[in-house]
């Protein structure tokens, strides 16, 4: 089993590249079945989701689609609701489109909760979510429960395949779990 040491933490390989590829394929098949007669717009949430999105859209079967990118940052101000800051705003019209938001991981669901509201406010026809990983035990926003999930994970911190640790290690070809 491969291991990585990063910033004083020890990580062990959890999903190998071939396991990831199987998970991605399964997600792609579900999306392909559901969107066969639609022309979805994939909205990829940078930075983390770029690796998953790249594999996912190439694994689709017979889906005519478009892809665009946004970059957001969630922060908590004085109010009780988190605000979404658009670092790279949406560049494409989503009105009347079937939008599929692509994420690397859904944790509390705050990012997805706010992005879904944003897309609906802009007149999207439907909005669904595809994510490589989902931490159901940490979900705080029920409307952020993703429709398409590569794999569920408990509360551990993971890196690789787009997921970062302070900006680094996104380029790892496997997903690694932190070991205490
Ligand atoms: P949420 O808004 O709480 O769902 O947070 C989602 C974001 O938190 C993801 O897009 C990641 O950037 C980050 N995140 C959550 N868990 C992890 C993890 O285990 N490793 C790396 N990033 C994570
Ligand atoms: Mg992210």
PDB file of C-alpha atoms and ligand atoms in Angstrom:
ATOM      1  CA  UNK A   1       0.000   0.000   0.000  1.00  0.00           C
ATOM      2  CA  UNK A   2       1.368   3.397  -0.929  1.00  0.00           C
ATOM      3  CA  UNK A   3       1.788   6.046   1.755  1.00  0.00           C
ATOM      4  CA  UNK A   4       2.439   9.810   1.675  1.00  0.00           C
ATOM      5  CA  UNK A   5       3.760  12.120   4.365  1.00  0.00           C
ATOM      6  CA  UNK A   6       2.503  15.675   4.009  1.00  0.00           C
ATOM      7  CA  UNK A   7       2.958  18.514   6.485  1.00  0.00           C
ATOM      8  CA  UNK A   8       3.615  16.136   9.379  1.00  0.00           C
ATOM      9  CA  UNK A   9       0.602  13.925   8.675  1.00  0.00           C
ATOM     10  CA  UNK A  10       0.701  10.328   7.484  1.00  0.00           C
ATOM     11  CA  UNK A  11      -1.656   9.283   4.669  1.00  0.00           C
ATOM     12  CA  UNK A  12      -2.384   5.788   3.349  1.00  0.00           C
ATOM     13  CA  UNK A  13      -3.764   4.909  -0.073  1.00  0.00           C
ATOM     14  CA  UNK A  14      -7.512   4.281   0.209  1.00  0.00           C
ATOM     15  CA  UNK A  15      -8.760   4.193  -3.403  1.00  0.00           C
ATOM     16  CA  UNK A  16      -6.370   3.066  -6.124  1.00  0.00           C
ATOM     17  CA  UNK A  17      -6.553   4.583  -9.608  1.00  0.00           C
ATOM     18  CA  UNK A  18      -8.413   1.506 -10.890  1.00  0.00           C
ATOM     19  CA  UNK A  19     -10.953   1.632  -8.035  1.00  0.00           C
ATOM     20  CA  UNK A  20     -11.500   5.322  -8.769  1.00  0.00           C
ATOM     21  CA  UNK A  21     -11.985   4.538 -12.459  1.00  0.00           C
ATOM     22  CA  UNK A  22     -14.717   2.007 -11.593  1.00  0.00           C
ATOM     23  CA  UNK A  23     -16.511   4.511  -9.365  1.00  0.00           C
ATOM     24  CA  UNK A  24     -16.309   7.181 -12.061  1.00  0.00           C
ATOM     25  CA  UNK A  25     -17.638   4.783 -14.669  1.00  0.00           C
ATOM     26  CA  UNK A  26     -20.615   3.883 -12.488  1.00  0.00           C
ATOM     27  CA  UNK A  27     -21.452   7.583 -11.987  1.00  0.00           C
ATOM     28  CA  UNK A  28     -21.055   8.224 -15.718  1.00  0.00           C
ATOM     29  CA  UNK A  29     -23.438   5.367 -16.538  1.00  0.00           C
ATOM     30  CA  UNK A  30     -26.120   6.712 -14.207  1.00  0.00           C
ATOM     31  CA  UNK A  31     -25.807  10.219 -15.649  1.00  0.00           C
ATOM     32  CA  UNK A  32     -25.801   8.846 -19.195  1.00  0.00           C
ATOM     33  CA  UNK A  33     -29.057   6.985 -18.545  1.00  0.00           C
ATOM     34  CA  UNK A  34     -30.725   9.996 -16.913  1.00  0.00           C
ATOM     35  CA  UNK A  35     -29.564  12.632 -19.421  1.00  0.00           C
ATOM     36  CA  UNK A  36     -29.619  10.704 -22.697  1.00  0.00           C
ATOM     37  CA  UNK A  37     -32.242  12.974 -24.244  1.00  0.00           C
ATOM     38  CA  UNK A  38     -31.142  16.199 -22.589  1.00  0.00           C
ATOM     39  CA  UNK A  39     -28.196  18.460 -23.255  1.00  0.00           C
ATOM     40  CA  UNK A  40     -26.842  19.049 -19.757  1.00  0.00           C
ATOM     41  CA  UNK A  41     -24.487  21.820 -18.753  1.00  0.00           C
ATOM     42  CA  UNK A  42     -21.789  20.572 -16.375  1.00  0.00           C
ATOM     43  CA  UNK A  43     -20.716  23.276 -13.926  1.00  0.00           C
ATOM     44  CA  UNK A  44     -17.389  22.212 -12.432  1.00  0.00           C
ATOM     45  CA  UNK A  45     -16.468  23.659  -9.058  1.00  0.00           C
ATOM     46  CA  UNK A  46     -12.784  24.629  -9.151  1.00  0.00           C
ATOM     47  CA  UNK A  47     -10.234  23.868  -8.020  1.00  0.00           C
ATOM     48  CA  UNK A  48     -10.816  20.408  -6.589  1.00  0.00           C
ATOM     49  CA  UNK A  49     -13.302  18.959  -9.073  1.00  0.00           C
ATOM     50  CA  UNK A  50     -11.227  19.389 -12.228  1.00  0.00           C
ATOM     51  CA  UNK A  51      -9.678  15.904 -12.079  1.00  0.00           C
ATOM     52  CA  UNK A  52     -12.963  14.071 -11.460  1.00  0.00           C
ATOM     53  CA  UNK A  53     -14.777  16.193 -14.055  1.00  0.00           C
ATOM     54  CA  UNK A  54     -12.172  15.424 -16.685  1.00  0.00           C
ATOM     55  CA  UNK A  55     -12.593  11.663 -16.199  1.00  0.00           C
ATOM     56  CA  UNK A  56     -16.374  11.865 -15.756  1.00  0.00           C
ATOM     57  CA  UNK A  57     -17.253  13.701 -18.958  1.00  0.00           C
ATOM     58  CA  UNK A  58     -15.037  11.383 -21.018  1.00  0.00           C
ATOM     59  CA  UNK A  59     -16.796   8.334 -19.542  1.00  0.00           C
ATOM     60  CA  UNK A  60     -20.282   9.522 -20.563  1.00  0.00           C
ATOM     61  CA  UNK A  61     -22.076   7.449 -23.156  1.00  0.00           C
ATOM     62  CA  UNK A  62     -24.011   9.334 -25.826  1.00  0.00           C
ATOM     63  CA  UNK A  63     -24.646  12.511 -23.875  1.00  0.00           C
ATOM     64  CA  UNK A  64     -24.459  15.770 -25.805  1.00  0.00           C
ATOM     65  CA  UNK A  65     -23.247  18.236 -23.210  1.00  0.00           C
ATOM     66  CA  UNK A  66     -21.407  21.444 -22.419  1.00  0.00           C
ATOM     67  CA  UNK A  67     -18.965  22.141 -19.629  1.00  0.00           C
ATOM     68  CA  UNK A  68     -18.123  25.331 -17.775  1.00  0.00           C
ATOM     69  CA  UNK A  69     -16.266  26.241 -14.593  1.00  0.00           C
ATOM     70  CA  UNK A  70     -16.759  28.331 -11.479  1.00  0.00           C
ATOM     71  CA  UNK A  71     -14.627  28.932  -8.445  1.00  0.00           C
ATOM     72  CA  UNK A  72     -16.232  29.743  -5.135  1.00  0.00           C
ATOM     73  CA  UNK A  73     -15.188  30.211  -1.570  1.00  0.00           C
ATOM     74  CA  UNK A  74     -17.539  29.879   1.403  1.00  0.00           C
ATOM     75  CA  UNK A  75     -17.000  32.117   4.370  1.00  0.00           C
ATOM     76  CA  UNK A  76     -19.003  32.795   7.470  1.00  0.00           C
ATOM     77  CA  UNK A  77     -19.707  36.455   8.228  1.00  0.00           C
ATOM     78  CA  UNK A  78     -21.567  38.023  11.123  1.00  0.00           C
ATOM     79  CA  UNK A  79     -24.867  36.465  10.130  1.00  0.00           C
ATOM     80  CA  UNK A  80     -25.706  32.828  10.717  1.00  0.00           C
ATOM     81  CA  UNK A  81     -25.810  31.972   7.030  1.00  0.00           C
ATOM     82  CA  UNK A  82     -22.586  31.422   5.131  1.00  0.00           C
ATOM     83  CA  UNK A  83     -21.945  33.615   2.120  1.00  0.00           C
ATOM     84  CA  UNK A  84     -20.629  32.350  -1.157  1.00  0.00           C
ATOM     85  CA  UNK A  85     -17.886  34.384  -2.766  1.00  0.00           C
ATOM     86  CA  UNK A  86     -17.461  33.931  -6.531  1.00  0.00           C
ATOM     87  CA  UNK A  87     -13.768  34.012  -7.310  1.00  0.00           C
ATOM     88  CA  UNK A  88     -14.441  32.828 -10.865  1.00  0.00           C
ATOM     89  CA  UNK A  89     -18.092  33.594 -11.600  1.00  0.00           C
ATOM     90  CA  UNK A  90     -20.374  31.622 -13.872  1.00  0.00           C
ATOM     91  CA  UNK A  91     -19.669  32.542 -17.505  1.00  0.00           C
ATOM     92  CA  UNK A  92     -22.513  30.651 -19.138  1.00  0.00           C
ATOM     93  CA  UNK A  93     -26.273  31.198 -19.277  1.00  0.00           C
ATOM     94  CA  UNK A  94     -27.999  28.545 -17.161  1.00  0.00           C
ATOM     95  CA  UNK A  95     -31.561  29.706 -17.817  1.00  0.00           C
ATOM     96  CA  UNK A  96     -33.688  26.727 -18.933  1.00  0.00           C
ATOM     97  CA  UNK A  97     -30.640  24.430 -18.791  1.00  0.00           C
ATOM     98  CA  UNK A  98     -30.325  21.084 -17.037  1.00  0.00           C
ATOM     99  CA  UNK A  99     -27.354  21.810 -14.812  1.00  0.00           C
ATOM    100  CA  UNK A 100     -25.121  19.161 -13.234  1.00  0.00           C
ATOM    101  CA  UNK A 101     -22.815  20.647 -10.615  1.00  0.00           C
ATOM    102  CA  UNK A 102     -19.571  18.654 -10.350  1.00  0.00           C
ATOM    103  CA  UNK A 103     -17.765  18.556  -6.989  1.00  0.00           C
ATOM    104  CA  UNK A 104     -14.791  16.657  -5.602  1.00  0.00           C
ATOM    105  CA  UNK A 105     -16.378  16.113  -2.194  1.00  0.00           C
ATOM    106  CA  UNK A 106     -19.577  17.109  -0.404  1.00  0.00           C
ATOM    107  CA  UNK A 107     -18.910  17.658   3.284  1.00  0.00           C
ATOM    108  CA  UNK A 108     -21.347  19.914   5.205  1.00  0.00           C
ATOM    109  CA  UNK A 109     -23.101  20.656   1.908  1.00  0.00           C
ATOM    110  CA  UNK A 110     -22.892  24.405   2.381  1.00  0.00           C
ATOM    111  CA  UNK A 111     -21.207  25.010  -0.970  1.00  0.00           C
ATOM    112  CA  UNK A 112     -23.762  22.904  -2.850  1.00  0.00           C
ATOM    113  CA  UNK A 113     -26.702  24.334  -0.894  1.00  0.00           C
ATOM    114  CA  UNK A 114     -25.745  27.831  -1.974  1.00  0.00           C
ATOM    115  CA  UNK A 115     -24.782  26.930  -5.528  1.00  0.00           C
ATOM    116  CA  UNK A 116     -28.098  25.180  -6.100  1.00  0.00           C
ATOM    117  CA  UNK A 117     -29.987  28.250  -4.899  1.00  0.00           C
ATOM    118  CA  UNK A 118     -27.822  30.418  -7.160  1.00  0.00           C
ATOM    119  CA  UNK A 119     -28.535  28.260 -10.245  1.00  0.00           C
ATOM    120  CA  UNK A 120     -32.257  28.150  -9.522  1.00  0.00           C
ATOM    121  CA  UNK A 121     -32.279  31.916  -9.085  1.00  0.00           C
ATOM    122  CA  UNK A 122     -30.731  32.197 -12.550  1.00  0.00           C
ATOM    123  CA  UNK A 123     -33.563  30.124 -14.006  1.00  0.00           C
ATOM    124  CA  UNK A 124     -31.981  26.687 -14.407  1.00  0.00           C
ATOM    125  CA  UNK A 125     -34.534  24.074 -15.448  1.00  0.00           C
ATOM    126  CA  UNK A 126     -33.069  21.371 -13.178  1.00  0.00           C
ATOM    127  CA  UNK A 127     -30.008  21.251 -10.932  1.00  0.00           C
ATOM    128  CA  UNK A 128     -28.359  18.019  -9.808  1.00  0.00           C
ATOM    129  CA  UNK A 129     -25.002  17.224  -8.241  1.00  0.00           C
ATOM    130  CA  UNK A 130     -22.282  14.715  -9.138  1.00  0.00           C
ATOM    131  CA  UNK A 131     -19.491  14.265  -6.618  1.00  0.00           C
ATOM    132  CA  UNK A 132     -16.588  11.854  -6.364  1.00  0.00           C
ATOM    133  CA  UNK A 133     -16.912  11.617  -2.578  1.00  0.00           C
ATOM    134  CA  UNK A 134     -19.706  12.269  -0.089  1.00  0.00           C
ATOM    135  CA  UNK A 135     -19.485  12.457   3.718  1.00  0.00           C
ATOM    136  CA  UNK A 136     -23.129  11.743   4.696  1.00  0.00           C
ATOM    137  CA  UNK A 137     -22.421  11.902   8.439  1.00  0.00           C
ATOM    138  CA  UNK A 138     -21.365  15.538   8.077  1.00  0.00           C
ATOM    139  CA  UNK A 139     -24.223  16.758   5.876  1.00  0.00           C
ATOM    140  CA  UNK A 140     -25.953  19.805   7.363  1.00  0.00           C
ATOM    141  CA  UNK A 141     -28.049  20.873   4.353  1.00  0.00           C
ATOM    142  CA  UNK A 142     -30.512  18.214   3.238  1.00  0.00           C
ATOM    143  CA  UNK A 143     -31.058  19.844  -0.168  1.00  0.00           C
ATOM    144  CA  UNK A 144     -27.339  19.350  -0.841  1.00  0.00           C
ATOM    145  CA  UNK A 145     -27.559  15.537  -0.759  1.00  0.00           C
ATOM    146  CA  UNK A 146     -25.892  14.629  -4.087  1.00  0.00           C
ATOM    147  CA  UNK A 147     -27.756  12.628  -6.728  1.00  0.00           C
ATOM    148  CA  UNK A 148     -24.607  11.002  -8.161  1.00  0.00           C
ATOM    149  CA  UNK A 149     -21.882   9.766  -5.804  1.00  0.00           C
ATOM    150  CA  UNK A 150     -18.654   7.955  -6.632  1.00  0.00           C
ATOM    151  CA  UNK A 151     -18.191   6.714  -3.084  1.00  0.00           C
ATOM    152  CA  UNK A 152     -19.363   7.514   0.412  1.00  0.00           C
ATOM    153  CA  UNK A 153     -16.766   8.128   3.091  1.00  0.00           C
ATOM    154  CA  UNK A 154     -16.891   8.643   6.866  1.00  0.00           C
ATOM    155  CA  UNK A 155     -15.483  11.780   8.419  1.00  0.00           C
ATOM    156  CA  UNK A 156     -11.795  11.279   7.676  1.00  0.00           C
ATOM    157  CA  UNK A 157      -9.723  13.840   5.789  1.00  0.00           C
ATOM    158  CA  UNK A 158      -8.685  12.677   2.323  1.00  0.00           C
ATOM    159  CA  UNK A 159      -6.276  13.972  -0.307  1.00  0.00           C
ATOM    160  CA  UNK A 160      -5.404  13.325  -3.933  1.00  0.00           C
ATOM    161  CA  UNK A 161      -7.353  13.048  -7.199  1.00  0.00           C
ATOM    162  CA  UNK A 162      -8.023  16.793  -7.056  1.00  0.00           C
ATOM    163  CA  UNK A 163      -8.436  17.039  -3.281  1.00  0.00           C
ATOM    164  CA  UNK A 164      -5.859  19.265  -1.639  1.00  0.00           C
ATOM    165  CA  UNK A 165      -4.132  19.809   1.662  1.00  0.00           C
ATOM    166  CA  UNK A 166      -3.471  23.564   1.800  1.00  0.00           C
ATOM    167  CA  UNK A 167      -3.288  23.728  -1.987  1.00  0.00           C
ATOM    168  CA  UNK A 168      -0.902  20.804  -2.499  1.00  0.00           C
ATOM    169  CA  UNK A 169      -1.206  17.089  -3.454  1.00  0.00           C
ATOM    170  CA  UNK A 170      -4.115  17.525  -5.895  1.00  0.00           C
ATOM    171  CA  UNK A 171      -1.995  15.708  -8.481  1.00  0.00           C
ATOM    172  CA  UNK A 172      -1.888  12.344  -6.661  1.00  0.00           C
ATOM    173  CA  UNK A 173      -3.458   9.655  -8.862  1.00  0.00           C
ATOM    174  CA  UNK A 174      -5.029   7.841  -5.878  1.00  0.00           C
ATOM    175  CA  UNK A 175      -7.111   9.007  -2.912  1.00  0.00           C
ATOM    176  CA  UNK A 176      -5.327   8.839   0.434  1.00  0.00           C
ATOM    177  CA  UNK A 177      -6.812   8.843   3.948  1.00  0.00           C
ATOM    178  CA  UNK A 178      -5.116  10.487   6.922  1.00  0.00           C
ATOM    179  CA  UNK A 179      -3.963   8.103   9.664  1.00  0.00           C
ATOM    180  CA  UNK A 180      -3.871   9.289  13.269  1.00  0.00           C
TER     181      UNK A 180
HETATM  182  P1  LIG B   1     -18.816  21.799   2.102  1.00  0.00           P
HETATM  183  O1  LIG B   1     -19.265  23.124   1.569  1.00  0.00           O
HETATM  184  O2  LIG B   1     -18.756  21.784   3.608  1.00  0.00           O
HETATM  185  O3  LIG B   1     -19.618  20.645   1.576  1.00  0.00           O
HETATM  186  O4  LIG B   1     -17.316  21.644   1.718  1.00  0.00           O
HETATM  187  C1  LIG B   1     -16.904  21.126   0.542  1.00  0.00           C
HETATM  188  C2  LIG B   1     -15.453  21.509   0.297  1.00  0.00           C
HETATM  189  O5  LIG B   1     -14.637  21.286   1.459  1.00  0.00           O
HETATM  190  C3  LIG B   1     -14.880  20.610  -0.761  1.00  0.00           C
HETATM  191  O6  LIG B   1     -15.115  21.135  -2.045  1.00  0.00           O
HETATM  192  C4  LIG B   1     -13.423  20.582  -0.397  1.00  0.00           C
HETATM  193  O7  LIG B   1     -12.755  21.680  -0.989  1.00  0.00           O
HETATM  194  C5  LIG B   1     -13.388  20.743   1.097  1.00  0.00           C
HETATM  195  N1  LIG B   1     -13.204  19.438   1.784  1.00  0.00           N
HETATM  196  C6  LIG B   1     -14.100  18.796   2.578  1.00  0.00           C
HETATM  197  N2  LIG B   1     -13.610  17.632   3.039  1.00  0.00           N
HETATM  198  C7  LIG B   1     -12.368  17.506   2.511  1.00  0.00           C
HETATM  199  C8  LIG B   1     -11.342  16.481   2.607  1.00  0.00           C
HETATM  200  O8  LIG B   1     -11.460  15.424   3.268  1.00  0.00           O
HETATM  201  N3  LIG B   1     -10.192  16.721   1.910  1.00  0.00           N
HETATM  202  C9  LIG B   1     -10.000  17.842   1.162  1.00  0.00           C
HETATM  203  N4  LIG B   1     -10.922  18.814   1.044  1.00  0.00           N
HETATM  204  C10 LIG B   1     -12.105  18.654   1.719  1.00  0.00           C
HETATM  205 MG1  LIG B   2     -13.900  21.855  -3.490  1.00  0.00          MG
END
